Short mmCIF file of C-alpha atoms in Angstrom, two decimals:
data_model
loop_
_atom_site.label_atom_id
_atom_site.label_comp_id
_atom_site.label_asym_id
_atom_site.label_seq_id
_atom_site.Cartn_x
_atom_site.Cartn_y
_atom_site.Cartn_z
CA UNK A 1 66.09 98.84 102.77
CA UNK A 2 68.59 98.77 105.67
CA UNK A 3 67.21 98.09 109.12
CA UNK A 4 67.73 100.37 112.11
CA UNK A 5 70.45 98.16 113.65
CA UNK A 6 72.35 98.22 110.36
CA UNK A 7 72.49 102.02 110.52
CA UNK A 8 73.95 102.09 114.04
CA UNK A 9 77.69 102.63 114.62
CA UNK A 10 79.85 99.73 115.63
CA UNK A 11 80.54 98.96 119.26
CA UNK A 12 84.22 99.65 118.70
CA UNK A 13 83.46 103.27 117.79
CA UNK A 14 81.22 103.60 120.83
CA UNK A 15 83.92 102.20 123.10
CA UNK A 16 86.54 104.57 121.69
CA UNK A 17 84.27 107.56 122.28
CA UNK A 18 82.78 106.42 125.59
CA UNK A 19 84.51 109.00 127.84
CA UNK A 20 83.47 111.80 125.50
CA UNK A 21 79.92 110.48 125.29
CA UNK A 22 79.68 110.40 129.07
CA UNK A 23 80.81 114.02 129.26
CA UNK A 24 78.29 115.07 126.62
CA UNK A 25 75.46 113.08 128.22
CA UNK A 26 76.00 114.47 131.72
CA UNK A 27 76.51 117.99 130.35
CA UNK A 28 73.27 117.83 128.39
CA UNK A 29 71.38 116.55 131.44
CA UNK A 30 72.80 119.38 133.57
CA UNK A 31 72.02 121.92 130.84
CA UNK A 32 68.43 120.72 130.49
CA UNK A 33 67.92 120.73 134.26
CA UNK A 34 69.22 124.28 134.67
CA UNK A 35 67.15 125.56 131.75
CA UNK A 36 64.03 123.97 133.22
CA UNK A 37 64.77 125.80 136.48
CA UNK A 38 65.06 129.05 134.49
CA UNK A 39 68.49 129.74 135.91
CA UNK A 40 70.45 132.77 134.79
CA UNK A 41 72.63 132.42 131.71
CA UNK A 42 75.83 132.60 133.73
CA UNK A 43 74.64 129.86 136.11
CA UNK A 44 73.60 127.67 133.19
CA UNK A 45 77.02 127.93 131.53
CA UNK A 46 79.03 127.45 134.72
CA UNK A 47 76.85 124.60 136.00
CA UNK A 48 77.01 122.76 132.70
CA UNK A 49 80.78 123.11 132.47
CA UNK A 50 81.29 121.97 136.04
CA UNK A 51 79.18 118.86 135.52
CA UNK A 52 81.06 118.01 132.32
CA UNK A 53 84.49 118.55 133.85
CA UNK A 54 83.46 116.53 136.89
CA UNK A 55 82.66 113.41 134.89
CA UNK A 56 85.76 113.97 132.75
CA UNK A 57 88.03 114.10 135.81
CA UNK A 58 86.24 111.06 137.25
CA UNK A 59 86.81 109.12 134.02
CA UNK A 60 90.47 110.19 133.90
CA UNK A 61 91.05 109.06 137.48
CA UNK A 62 89.39 105.73 136.82
CA UNK A 63 91.44 105.18 133.67
CA UNK A 64 94.71 106.01 135.46
CA UNK A 65 93.85 103.72 138.36
CA UNK A 66 92.93 100.83 136.09
CA UNK A 67 96.09 101.35 134.05
CA UNK A 68 98.30 101.13 137.13
CA UNK A 69 96.54 97.96 138.28
CA UNK A 70 96.62 96.47 134.80
CA UNK A 71 100.41 96.52 134.90
CA UNK A 72 100.32 94.23 137.92
CA UNK A 73 97.96 91.62 136.42
CA UNK A 74 100.65 89.63 134.53
CA UNK A 75 102.65 89.23 137.73
CA UNK A 76 99.61 88.05 139.66
CA UNK A 77 98.71 85.60 136.90
CA UNK A 78 102.26 84.24 136.87
CA UNK A 79 102.17 83.86 140.65
CA UNK A 80 99.28 81.41 140.15
CA UNK A 81 101.40 79.44 137.68
CA UNK A 82 99.27 80.52 134.68
CA UNK A 83 101.08 81.11 131.42
CA UNK A 84 100.15 83.53 128.64
CA UNK A 85 97.51 81.17 127.29
CA UNK A 86 95.84 80.69 130.64
CA UNK A 87 96.88 77.07 131.19
CA UNK A 88 98.56 75.63 134.24
CA UNK A 89 100.13 72.60 132.64
CA UNK A 90 97.43 70.35 134.10
CA UNK A 91 93.72 69.96 133.48
CA UNK A 92 93.07 73.42 134.98
CA UNK A 93 92.58 76.57 132.94
CA UNK A 94 92.73 80.11 134.26
CA UNK A 95 90.06 82.71 133.52
CA UNK A 96 90.25 86.38 134.52
CA UNK A 97 87.01 88.15 135.50
CA UNK A 98 87.30 91.58 133.89
CA UNK A 99 84.13 93.15 132.53
CA UNK A 100 85.91 95.77 130.45
CA UNK A 101 88.15 93.18 128.80
CA UNK A 102 85.10 90.97 128.21
CA UNK A 103 83.36 93.94 126.60
CA UNK A 104 86.24 94.22 124.15
CA UNK A 105 85.88 90.52 123.38
CA UNK A 106 82.20 91.17 122.62
CA UNK A 107 83.30 92.89 119.41
CA UNK A 108 83.36 89.40 117.89
CA UNK A 109 79.55 89.32 118.26
CA UNK A 110 76.84 91.14 116.34
CA UNK A 111 77.89 94.75 116.92
CA UNK A 112 74.72 96.40 115.52
CA UNK A 113 72.67 94.15 117.79
CA UNK A 114 74.64 95.30 120.86
CA UNK A 115 74.25 98.95 119.90
CA UNK A 116 70.52 98.48 119.32
CA UNK A 117 70.10 96.78 122.69
CA UNK A 118 72.01 99.58 124.41
CA UNK A 119 69.90 102.36 122.91
CA UNK A 120 66.68 100.37 123.28
CA UNK A 121 67.48 99.59 126.91
CA UNK A 122 68.03 103.28 127.68
CA UNK A 123 64.73 104.18 126.03
CA UNK A 124 62.84 101.54 128.03
CA UNK A 125 64.56 102.66 131.24
CA UNK A 126 63.43 106.26 130.70
CA UNK A 127 59.89 105.04 129.99
CA UNK A 128 59.85 102.96 133.17
CA UNK A 129 61.18 105.93 135.13
CA UNK A 130 58.16 107.89 133.90
CA UNK A 131 55.38 105.34 134.44
CA UNK A 132 56.59 103.28 137.44
CA UNK A 133 57.79 104.16 140.96
CA UNK A 134 61.36 103.35 139.86
CA UNK A 135 62.41 106.95 139.29
CA UNK A 136 65.95 106.29 138.11
CA UNK A 137 67.76 107.82 135.11
CA UNK A 138 70.84 105.69 134.26
CA UNK A 139 73.84 107.80 133.27
CA UNK A 140 76.55 105.10 133.20
CA UNK A 141 77.38 104.26 129.59
CA UNK A 142 79.69 101.43 130.65
CA UNK A 143 76.89 99.63 132.50
CA UNK A 144 74.56 99.97 129.52
CA UNK A 145 77.10 98.52 127.08
CA UNK A 146 78.05 95.66 129.39
CA UNK A 147 74.41 94.68 129.81
CA UNK A 148 73.79 94.91 126.07
CA UNK A 149 76.79 92.68 125.33
CA UNK A 150 75.57 90.01 127.74
CA UNK A 151 72.02 90.09 126.36
CA UNK A 152 73.35 89.78 122.81
CA UNK A 153 75.21 86.63 123.85
CA UNK A 154 72.10 85.19 125.53
CA UNK A 155 69.73 86.06 122.67
CA UNK A 156 72.12 84.56 120.14
CA UNK A 157 71.20 81.13 121.53
CA UNK A 158 67.46 81.73 121.72
CA UNK A 159 66.76 81.13 118.04
CA UNK A 160 64.49 84.17 117.88
CA UNK A 161 64.47 86.60 114.98
CA UNK A 162 66.47 89.80 114.94
CA UNK A 163 63.51 92.12 115.52
CA UNK A 164 62.05 90.05 118.33
CA UNK A 165 65.48 89.75 119.98
CA UNK A 166 65.96 93.52 119.95
CA UNK A 167 62.50 94.17 121.42
CA UNK A 168 62.79 91.56 124.15
CA UNK A 169 66.42 92.40 124.93
CA UNK A 170 65.65 96.12 125.17
CA UNK A 171 62.78 95.41 127.55
CA UNK A 172 64.94 93.24 129.81
CA UNK A 173 67.83 95.75 129.68
CA UNK A 174 65.53 98.64 130.62
CA UNK A 175 64.15 96.68 133.56
CA UNK A 176 67.63 95.84 134.87
CA UNK A 177 68.84 99.44 134.48
CA UNK A 178 66.09 100.75 136.79
CA UNK A 179 65.50 97.70 139.01
CA UNK A 180 69.02 97.08 140.35
CA UNK A 181 69.58 100.71 141.46
CA UNK A 182 66.24 100.53 143.30
CA UNK A 183 67.26 97.36 145.14
CA UNK A 184 70.59 98.94 146.11
CA UNK A 185 69.16 102.35 147.02
CA UNK A 186 68.70 101.85 150.81
CA UNK A 187 72.43 101.18 151.18
CA UNK A 188 73.40 104.05 148.88
CA UNK A 189 71.17 106.39 150.85
CA UNK A 190 72.91 105.23 154.02
CA UNK A 191 76.31 106.09 152.52
CA UNK A 192 75.34 109.49 151.10
CA UNK A 193 73.14 110.59 153.98
CA UNK A 194 70.05 110.75 151.80
CA UNK A 195 71.44 112.63 148.81
CA UNK A 196 69.19 112.39 145.72
CA UNK A 197 71.48 110.05 143.81
CA UNK A 198 71.45 106.36 142.86
CA UNK A 199 74.15 104.00 141.62
CA UNK A 200 74.09 102.43 138.16
CA UNK A 201 76.42 99.47 138.49
CA UNK A 202 76.04 95.84 137.46
CA UNK A 203 77.70 94.66 140.66
CA UNK A 204 74.70 95.66 142.78
CA UNK A 205 74.20 92.10 144.06
CA UNK A 206 77.67 92.05 145.60
CA UNK A 207 77.17 95.51 147.08
CA UNK A 208 73.83 94.52 148.63
CA UNK A 209 75.51 91.44 150.10
CA UNK A 210 78.30 93.67 151.43
CA UNK A 211 75.79 95.94 153.14
CA UNK A 212 74.01 92.97 154.68
CA UNK A 213 77.33 91.52 155.87
CA UNK A 214 78.26 94.83 157.47
CA UNK A 215 74.98 94.89 159.38
CA UNK A 216 75.46 91.26 160.42
CA UNK A 217 78.92 91.73 161.96
CA UNK A 218 77.97 94.96 163.75
CA UNK A 219 74.25 94.80 164.60
CA UNK A 220 74.53 97.30 167.49
CA UNK A 221 76.60 99.90 165.64
CA UNK A 222 79.61 99.77 167.97
CA UNK A 223 82.37 99.47 165.37
CA UNK A 224 84.05 102.78 164.54
CA UNK A 225 83.86 104.18 161.03
CA UNK A 226 86.91 104.01 158.78
CA UNK A 227 86.39 107.70 157.94
CA UNK A 228 85.00 109.62 160.92
CA UNK A 229 85.34 113.02 159.24
CA UNK A 230 82.79 114.34 156.72
CA UNK A 231 83.54 114.60 153.03
CA UNK A 232 86.30 117.10 152.35
CA UNK A 233 85.90 120.34 150.46
CA UNK A 234 89.02 119.63 148.41
CA UNK A 235 91.72 117.03 147.93
CA UNK A 236 93.89 118.11 150.88
CA UNK A 237 92.41 115.60 153.37
CA UNK A 238 93.17 112.93 150.78
CA UNK A 239 96.84 113.06 151.80
CA UNK A 240 96.37 110.15 154.18
CA UNK A 241 94.55 108.15 151.54
CA UNK A 242 97.24 108.93 148.97
CA UNK A 243 99.94 107.72 151.35
CA UNK A 244 97.83 104.65 152.07
CA UNK A 245 97.43 103.94 148.36
CA UNK A 246 101.20 104.09 147.84
CA UNK A 247 101.73 101.82 150.85
CA UNK A 248 99.12 99.34 149.60
CA UNK A 249 100.72 99.19 146.16
CA UNK A 250 104.17 98.84 147.71
CA UNK A 251 103.14 95.85 149.81
CA UNK A 252 101.10 94.39 146.96
CA UNK A 253 103.97 94.73 144.49
CA UNK A 254 106.45 93.11 146.86
CA UNK A 255 104.07 90.25 147.72
CA UNK A 256 103.15 89.54 144.11
CA UNK A 257 106.74 89.88 142.95
CA UNK A 258 107.99 87.41 145.55
CA UNK A 259 105.16 84.99 144.77
CA UNK A 260 105.94 85.21 141.05
CA UNK A 261 109.64 84.52 141.66
CA UNK A 262 108.87 81.52 143.85
CA UNK A 263 106.38 80.18 141.31
CA UNK A 264 108.82 80.68 138.42
CA UNK A 265 111.62 78.86 140.24
CA UNK A 266 109.27 76.00 141.09
CA UNK A 267 108.52 75.67 137.36
CA UNK A 268 112.20 76.11 136.45
CA UNK A 269 111.34 79.20 134.37
CA UNK A 270 112.69 82.71 134.22
CA UNK A 271 110.60 85.26 136.13
CA UNK A 272 108.65 87.82 134.12
CA UNK A 273 110.45 90.78 135.66
CA UNK A 274 113.77 91.25 137.37
CA UNK A 275 113.34 91.92 141.10
CA UNK A 276 115.13 95.25 140.79
CA UNK A 277 112.76 96.32 138.03
CA UNK A 278 109.81 95.35 140.22
CA UNK A 279 111.19 97.38 143.10
CA UNK A 280 112.06 100.44 141.04
CA UNK A 281 109.10 100.63 138.69
CA UNK A 282 106.16 98.67 140.05
CA UNK A 283 106.41 99.76 143.66
CA UNK A 284 107.08 103.47 143.19
CA UNK A 285 105.54 104.20 139.80
CA UNK A 286 102.39 102.12 140.15
CA UNK A 287 101.87 103.20 143.74
CA UNK A 288 101.99 106.86 142.79
CA UNK A 289 99.73 106.26 139.79
CA UNK A 290 97.13 104.53 141.95
CA UNK A 291 97.27 107.33 144.52
CA UNK A 292 96.88 110.00 141.83
CA UNK A 293 94.03 108.07 140.22
CA UNK A 294 92.15 107.84 143.53
CA UNK A 295 92.62 111.55 144.14
CA UNK A 296 91.24 112.34 140.68
CA UNK A 297 88.26 110.07 141.34
CA UNK A 298 87.70 111.86 144.65
CA UNK A 299 87.82 115.34 143.09
CA UNK A 300 85.82 114.38 139.98
CA UNK A 301 83.09 112.64 141.96
CA UNK A 302 82.65 115.59 144.31
CA UNK A 303 82.53 118.09 141.47
CA UNK A 304 80.04 115.91 139.60
CA UNK A 305 77.74 115.54 142.60
CA UNK A 306 77.93 119.20 143.56
CA UNK A 307 77.04 120.39 140.07
CA UNK A 308 74.73 117.67 138.71
CA UNK A 309 72.44 117.10 141.70
CA UNK A 310 71.07 120.66 141.94
CA UNK A 311 70.82 120.89 138.15
CA UNK A 312 68.91 117.60 138.00
CA UNK A 313 66.17 119.08 140.19
CA UNK A 314 64.73 120.73 137.09
CA UNK A 315 64.25 117.34 135.43
CA UNK A 316 62.95 115.77 138.65
CA UNK A 317 60.40 118.57 139.10
CA UNK A 318 59.22 119.13 135.53
CA UNK A 319 59.87 116.02 133.39
CA UNK A 320 60.33 112.93 135.58
CA UNK A 321 58.76 113.68 138.96
CA UNK A 322 60.90 112.43 141.82
CA UNK A 323 63.61 110.99 139.56
CA UNK A 324 67.26 110.72 140.63
CA UNK A 325 70.38 110.28 138.46
CA UNK A 326 72.07 106.87 138.59
CA UNK A 327 75.82 107.43 138.40
CA UNK A 328 78.86 105.12 138.26
CA UNK A 329 79.84 103.40 141.50
CA UNK A 330 83.03 105.46 141.80
CA UNK A 331 81.00 108.43 143.07
CA UNK A 332 80.77 106.56 146.41
CA UNK A 333 84.54 106.61 146.90
CA UNK A 334 84.83 110.15 148.36
CA UNK A 335 82.35 109.33 151.12
CA UNK A 336 84.82 106.90 152.75
CA UNK A 337 88.27 106.99 151.06
CA UNK A 338 89.89 104.78 153.69
CA UNK A 339 87.14 102.19 153.30
CA UNK A 340 87.98 102.01 149.59
CA UNK A 341 91.53 100.84 150.34
CA UNK A 342 90.35 98.49 153.08
CA UNK A 343 87.73 97.05 150.75
CA UNK A 344 90.25 96.62 147.95
CA UNK A 345 92.71 94.71 150.13
CA UNK A 346 90.03 92.57 151.82
CA UNK A 347 88.26 91.75 148.55
CA UNK A 348 91.55 90.87 146.85
CA UNK A 349 92.58 88.65 149.77
CA UNK A 350 89.25 86.83 149.58
CA UNK A 351 89.61 86.43 145.81
CA UNK A 352 93.14 85.04 146.12
CA UNK A 353 92.05 82.66 148.85
CA UNK A 354 89.08 81.45 146.79
CA UNK A 355 91.29 81.03 143.73
CA UNK A 356 93.84 79.00 145.65
CA UNK A 357 91.03 76.95 147.12
CA UNK A 358 89.69 76.18 143.65
CA UNK A 359 93.16 75.13 142.51
CA UNK A 360 93.56 72.85 145.51
CA UNK A 361 90.13 71.36 144.90
CA UNK A 362 90.82 70.80 141.20
CA UNK A 363 89.06 73.86 139.81
CA UNK A 364 85.45 74.76 139.22
CA UNK A 365 83.69 71.61 138.10
CA UNK A 366 80.64 73.63 137.07
CA UNK A 367 82.47 74.35 133.84
CA UNK A 368 83.73 70.84 133.25
CA UNK A 369 82.15 70.43 129.83
CA UNK A 370 83.36 73.71 128.33
CA UNK A 371 85.80 73.82 125.43
CA UNK A 372 88.42 76.41 124.68
CA UNK A 373 88.77 78.32 121.43
CA UNK A 374 91.02 75.69 119.90
CA UNK A 375 88.40 73.03 120.58
CA UNK A 376 90.39 71.21 123.26
CA UNK A 377 88.28 70.01 126.15
CA UNK A 378 89.32 71.11 129.60
CA UNK A 379 88.36 69.54 132.89
CA UNK A 380 87.80 72.67 134.95
CA UNK A 381 88.50 76.36 135.35
CA UNK A 382 90.25 78.46 137.98
CA UNK A 383 89.14 82.07 138.45
CA UNK A 384 92.16 84.34 138.79
CA UNK A 385 91.95 87.46 141.00
CA UNK A 386 91.28 90.60 138.97
CA UNK A 387 92.90 93.67 140.49
CA UNK A 388 90.56 95.92 138.50
CA UNK A 389 87.39 94.16 139.67
CA UNK A 390 88.55 94.02 143.28
CA UNK A 391 89.36 97.73 143.35
CA UNK A 392 86.14 99.02 141.77
CA UNK A 393 83.73 96.48 143.23
CA UNK A 394 85.67 95.69 146.40
CA UNK A 395 86.31 99.36 147.14
CA UNK A 396 82.61 100.18 146.80
CA UNK A 397 81.75 97.15 148.95
CA UNK A 398 84.08 98.50 151.62
CA UNK A 399 82.31 101.86 151.53
CA UNK A 400 78.85 100.29 151.86
CA UNK A 401 80.03 97.79 154.49
CA UNK A 402 81.50 100.66 156.48
CA UNK A 403 78.18 102.51 156.31
CA UNK A 404 76.32 99.57 157.84
CA UNK A 405 79.00 98.03 160.08
CA UNK A 406 81.96 100.38 160.50
CA UNK A 407 85.46 98.97 160.18
CA UNK A 408 84.32 95.41 160.76
CA UNK A 409 81.60 95.89 158.17
CA UNK A 410 84.05 97.27 155.61
CA UNK A 411 86.21 94.16 155.91
CA UNK A 412 83.32 91.68 156.05
CA UNK A 413 81.44 93.31 153.19
CA UNK A 414 84.50 93.37 150.96
CA UNK A 415 85.31 89.73 151.74
CA UNK A 416 81.79 88.65 150.81
CA UNK A 417 81.97 90.68 147.61
CA UNK A 418 85.40 89.23 146.78
CA UNK A 419 84.08 85.70 147.13
CA UNK A 420 81.07 86.48 144.93
CA UNK A 421 83.09 87.98 142.08
CA UNK A 422 85.35 84.93 142.20
CA UNK A 423 82.72 82.18 142.28
CA UNK A 424 79.84 83.64 140.24
CA UNK A 425 81.88 83.94 137.01
CA UNK A 426 82.15 80.14 137.05
CA UNK A 427 78.35 79.97 137.01
CA UNK A 428 78.27 82.27 134.00
CA UNK A 429 80.92 80.18 132.26
CA UNK A 430 78.91 77.03 132.84
CA UNK A 431 75.71 78.64 131.57
CA UNK A 432 76.94 80.46 128.46
CA UNK A 433 80.30 78.91 127.61
CA UNK A 434 81.82 82.13 126.23
CA UNK A 435 84.40 80.06 124.39
CA UNK A 436 86.89 82.03 122.36
CA UNK A 437 86.77 85.06 124.68
CA UNK A 438 90.52 84.89 125.38
CA UNK A 439 90.07 83.48 128.91
CA UNK A 440 88.05 86.51 130.03
CA UNK A 441 84.58 86.66 131.55
CA UNK A 442 82.28 89.31 133.00
CA UNK A 443 83.19 90.10 136.61
CA UNK A 444 80.03 91.93 137.69
CA UNK A 445 77.80 89.89 139.97
CA UNK A 446 74.56 91.03 138.31
CA UNK A 447 75.79 89.94 134.90
CA UNK A 448 76.81 86.55 136.30
CA UNK A 449 73.50 85.53 137.85
CA UNK A 450 71.41 87.31 135.24
CA UNK A 451 73.25 85.65 132.35
CA UNK A 452 72.95 82.24 133.96
CA UNK A 453 69.24 82.75 134.68
CA UNK A 454 68.40 84.10 131.24
CA UNK A 455 70.29 81.25 129.57
CA UNK A 456 67.81 78.81 131.12
CA UNK A 457 65.14 80.26 128.88
CA UNK A 458 67.03 79.58 125.65
CA UNK A 459 66.90 75.78 125.68
CA UNK A 460 63.56 75.35 123.93
CA UNK A 461 61.74 76.85 120.93
CA UNK A 462 62.15 80.57 120.10
CA UNK A 463 58.61 81.33 121.28
CA UNK A 464 59.17 79.65 124.63
CA UNK A 465 62.54 81.37 124.97
CA UNK A 466 61.00 84.80 124.42
CA UNK A 467 58.21 84.11 126.90
CA UNK A 468 60.65 82.90 129.55
CA UNK A 469 62.90 85.94 129.09
CA UNK A 470 59.91 88.27 129.39
CA UNK A 471 58.73 86.43 132.50
CA UNK A 472 62.15 86.85 134.12
CA UNK A 473 62.13 90.56 133.31
CA UNK A 474 58.60 90.96 134.67
CA UNK A 475 59.50 89.17 137.90
CA UNK A 476 62.55 91.41 138.40
CA UNK A 477 60.47 94.52 137.68
CA UNK A 478 57.79 93.44 140.15
CA UNK A 479 60.35 92.74 142.87
CA UNK A 480 61.99 96.14 142.33
CA UNK A 481 58.65 97.99 142.46
CA UNK A 482 57.74 96.16 145.66
CA UNK A 483 61.15 97.04 147.12
CA UNK A 484 60.70 100.68 146.12
CA UNK A 485 57.25 100.99 147.70
CA UNK A 486 57.77 98.93 150.86
CA UNK A 487 61.43 99.66 151.63
CA UNK A 488 62.83 102.72 149.86
CA UNK A 489 59.77 104.99 150.00
CA UNK A 490 59.14 103.91 153.59
CA UNK A 491 62.60 105.17 154.56
CA UNK A 492 64.00 101.84 155.77
CA UNK A 493 67.46 102.23 157.30
CA UNK A 494 69.77 99.19 156.94
CA UNK A 495 71.82 100.33 159.96
CA UNK A 496 69.46 102.09 162.41
CA UNK A 497 71.85 101.80 165.35
CA UNK A 498 74.64 103.70 163.63
CA UNK A 499 74.91 107.48 163.56
CA UNK A 500 73.52 108.97 160.39
CA UNK A 501 76.27 110.26 158.05
CA UNK A 502 76.64 114.01 157.69
CA UNK A 503 77.98 114.12 154.15
CA UNK A 504 74.89 115.20 152.26
CA UNK A 505 75.02 118.67 153.84
CA UNK A 506 78.49 119.23 152.43
CA UNK A 507 77.31 118.25 148.96
CA UNK A 508 74.25 120.47 149.03
CA UNK A 509 76.11 123.49 150.38
CA UNK A 510 78.67 123.21 147.60
CA UNK A 511 76.16 122.38 144.89
CA UNK A 512 75.48 125.88 143.64
CA UNK A 513 77.02 126.64 140.23
#
């Protein structure tokens, strides 16, 4: 008789349908919430459609933004002197932190196991949201799949049976899905002005560090905000941000193109692209694509918040008392669009600086004993800057840093986040190896430290490994519950000297279907 994991679809099918699944999931949640509130038929239909189109536009904007940045990655890699196979010609090897690329590499693992861990983790998260103070409903399919892929890699080295691995992995995944949003919630509440929404993102550690850094550099709240105006009712006030996005891509394209040309001449090689092609295509085309993608994210996030939050009240009142939806980190972008660009640039600069520092120091010696897919030993690794990771994570870090420290906080928070997403992947490489993953590793800070910590429990017998993994999950759950009761429920403000944001009123006024 086939087991439950054997009956689950492959991860590849899930990945192909992920945008559609997100639309369906959010639409069903909005539909259920409106029905529980006994809204009129017209309001139910309109509210459900608005929530679905909101997440669809958000996903489209994210995809367009990542596509435009992905075109720049080969130039940035070449500027570091890394060839197509990730080698530098010395004992250094380049690795690119990109969680979505690493998720594609995870297809070489046990796909039914990953799907089982994803569904099991969601089930445990909903159970914890019902029986613990962590009232969070994760609605980010990407975060769930990334966490499941990491846990599958960790459990593969535990020696435990398939059934035990699924049970333990689902428990740990459920804990992480509700615990990390709770730890991040004080900073999210500061950004949104107290809106009933949480963030489901596996880079919460970097975002918390960004918020702390913002408070540290501006303890008295004297630094001006990057975005003094409240959230806009439409995309018209995004004109300045669109122009800024084009300008950022123009400067970035020119800088990377020049660096690639200099690096190619130093190696006596032909550059990847002709300078005229870089000027004509990369600067104009990619700059406009990034600007359009950010505008779509802005519009989609606002529509999603305005339609989902009031609909979710039905679930929070009748099914999961006090629960809030945990959405992708991009929903923070409209609250401070200028901080997103500042955070992207500052995080990328910190990542480039850290990467150059690693190259000058001889690479990350933490991974000295790793072997590549071909079985050739390498001395050390160099983490290359990932434009995708620095935009999504660095942009969000800029928003949170701005909420706690204004302009200085946006820069400082993004720099701290950029350093973390550059250094922590080396720790994950040293702990798990991940050989044969095509020089790609998870970029999210939570996945890095969690994978390294969980791997410590897989060095003994299967029974000991399971017990250690459960102990780590229990400790994280206890810390999150303590944080929820002592910090979040008590209304702790991470930036009490700064003026409270006035964005939540705009969301609530526009939230009616």
